[in-house]
XYZ file of C-alpha atoms in Angstrom:
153
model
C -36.234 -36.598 30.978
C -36.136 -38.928 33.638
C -35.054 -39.738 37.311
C -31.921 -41.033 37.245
C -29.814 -42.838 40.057
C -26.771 -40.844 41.234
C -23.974 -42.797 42.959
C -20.732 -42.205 45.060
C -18.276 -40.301 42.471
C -20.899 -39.750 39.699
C -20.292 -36.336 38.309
C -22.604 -33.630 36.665
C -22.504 -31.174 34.851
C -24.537 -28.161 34.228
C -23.797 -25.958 31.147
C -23.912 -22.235 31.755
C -26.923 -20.593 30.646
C -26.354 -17.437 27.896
C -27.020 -14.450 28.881
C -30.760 -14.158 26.209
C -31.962 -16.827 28.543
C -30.937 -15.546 31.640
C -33.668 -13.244 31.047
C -36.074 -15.575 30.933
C -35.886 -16.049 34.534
C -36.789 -12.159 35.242
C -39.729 -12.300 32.589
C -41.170 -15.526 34.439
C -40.496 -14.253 37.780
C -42.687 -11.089 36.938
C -45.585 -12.665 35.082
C -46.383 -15.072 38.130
C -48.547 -13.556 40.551
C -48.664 -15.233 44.008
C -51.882 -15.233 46.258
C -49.699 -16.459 49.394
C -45.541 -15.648 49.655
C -43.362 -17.649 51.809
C -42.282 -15.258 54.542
C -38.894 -16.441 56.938
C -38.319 -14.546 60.626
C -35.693 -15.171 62.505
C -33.972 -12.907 65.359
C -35.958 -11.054 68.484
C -39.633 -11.782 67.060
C -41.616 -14.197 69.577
C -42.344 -16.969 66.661
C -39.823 -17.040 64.261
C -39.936 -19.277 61.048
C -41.395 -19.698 58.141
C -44.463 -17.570 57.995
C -47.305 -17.481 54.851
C -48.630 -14.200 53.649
C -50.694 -12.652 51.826
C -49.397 -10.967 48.481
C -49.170 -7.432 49.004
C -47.820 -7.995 52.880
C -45.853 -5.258 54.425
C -42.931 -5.517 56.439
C -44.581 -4.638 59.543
C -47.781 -7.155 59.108
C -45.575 -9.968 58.647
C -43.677 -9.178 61.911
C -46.829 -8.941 63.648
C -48.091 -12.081 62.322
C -45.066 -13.739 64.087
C -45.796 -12.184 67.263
C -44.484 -9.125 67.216
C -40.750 -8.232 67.759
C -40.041 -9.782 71.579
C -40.185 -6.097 73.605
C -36.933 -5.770 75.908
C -34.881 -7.693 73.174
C -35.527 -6.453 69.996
C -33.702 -3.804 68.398
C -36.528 -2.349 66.586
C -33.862 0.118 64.894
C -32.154 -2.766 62.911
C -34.315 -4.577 61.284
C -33.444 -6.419 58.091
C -35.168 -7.922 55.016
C -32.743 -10.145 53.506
C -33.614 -10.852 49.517
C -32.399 -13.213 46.611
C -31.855 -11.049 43.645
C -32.837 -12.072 40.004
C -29.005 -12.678 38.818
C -28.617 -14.596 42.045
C -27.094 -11.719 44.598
C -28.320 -10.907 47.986
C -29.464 -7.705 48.829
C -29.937 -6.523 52.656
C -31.823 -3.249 52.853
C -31.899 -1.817 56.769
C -35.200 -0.486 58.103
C -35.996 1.354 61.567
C -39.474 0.453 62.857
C -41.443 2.874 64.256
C -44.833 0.620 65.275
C -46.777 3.651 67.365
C -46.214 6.052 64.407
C -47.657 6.780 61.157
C -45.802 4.462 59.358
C -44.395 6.003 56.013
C -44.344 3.531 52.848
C -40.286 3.627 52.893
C -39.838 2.244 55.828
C -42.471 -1.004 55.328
C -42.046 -2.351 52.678
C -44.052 -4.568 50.231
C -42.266 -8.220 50.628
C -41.526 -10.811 48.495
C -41.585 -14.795 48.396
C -38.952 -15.925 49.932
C -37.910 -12.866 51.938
C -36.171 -13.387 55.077
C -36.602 -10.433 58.137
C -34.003 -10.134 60.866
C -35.123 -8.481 63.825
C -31.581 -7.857 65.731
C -30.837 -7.888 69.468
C -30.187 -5.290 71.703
C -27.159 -4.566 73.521
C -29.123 -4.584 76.941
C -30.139 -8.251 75.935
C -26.668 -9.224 74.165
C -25.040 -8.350 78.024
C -27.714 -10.136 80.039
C -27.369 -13.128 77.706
C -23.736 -12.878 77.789
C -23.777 -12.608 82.144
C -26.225 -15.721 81.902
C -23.926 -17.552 80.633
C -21.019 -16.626 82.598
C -23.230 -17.046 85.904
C -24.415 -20.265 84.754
C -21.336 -22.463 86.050
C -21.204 -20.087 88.781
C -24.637 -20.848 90.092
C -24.406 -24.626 89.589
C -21.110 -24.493 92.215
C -22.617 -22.484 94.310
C -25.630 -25.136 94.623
C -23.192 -27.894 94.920
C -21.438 -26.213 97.871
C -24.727 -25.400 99.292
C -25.919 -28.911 98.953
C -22.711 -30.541 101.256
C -22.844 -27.673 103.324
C -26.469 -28.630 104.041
C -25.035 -32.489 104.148
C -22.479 -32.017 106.140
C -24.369 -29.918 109.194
């Protein structure tokens, strides 16, 4: 096989795979054994991204190795670990962290390349975002005023 150019209006076309070799994909999947996994954070964690792990990495490791969730913001009770399936579903599986307790094995989980963690907001945080904005414009007339009130005296 080789490189070929593709141009405006070319088409291609990709036969569907039968179902023997479909399985393939989960035998290969299993018999590769990563040292590092490709970890992605997004939400209320104070570096999210693309972090690399360790195999073996729990769910609360990883977090940690972002930063940590961002205190006042993060809804530590919805937190998320977003996975591509083998037959090419997503599954979302809902954790509550509890970081000053004993933390049991169901609740931090072993993760897997390509994993992505959403650490949700709070509502205190969703409201002071949401008055932020609404003050914004606000603010910026009051200044205005204040600056030909200051001109004009």
């Amino acid at each position: 096989y080789q490189n070929l150019d593709l141009y405006d209006e070319d088409i291609i076309t990709i036969k569907r795979v039968d179902k023997s070799l479909s399985n393939q994909h989960k035998i290969f999947k299993t018999n590769i054994v990563k040292d590092k996994l490709n970890i992605y954070l997004s939400g209320e964690v104070k570096n999210p991204g693309k972090i690399i792990v360790d195999s073996n990495t729990k769910l609360v490791q990883a977090i940690y190795k972002a930063g940590g969730p961002i205190n006042y913001r993060a809804n530590k009770g919805k937190v998320e670990i977003i996975r591509s399936n083998n037959n090419g579903s997503i599954s979302i599986k809902k954790f509550k962290l509890k970081l000053k307790e004993n933390i049991r094995e169901e609740s931090n989980p072993v993760l897997e390349d390509g994993d992505i963690i959403k650490i949700s907001t709070t509502k205190i945080a969703n409201v002071s975002d949401a008055l932020g904005t609404v003050s914004s414009p606000l603010r910026d007339l009051i200044n205005f005023y204040s600056f030909f009130k200051i001109i004009n005296d």
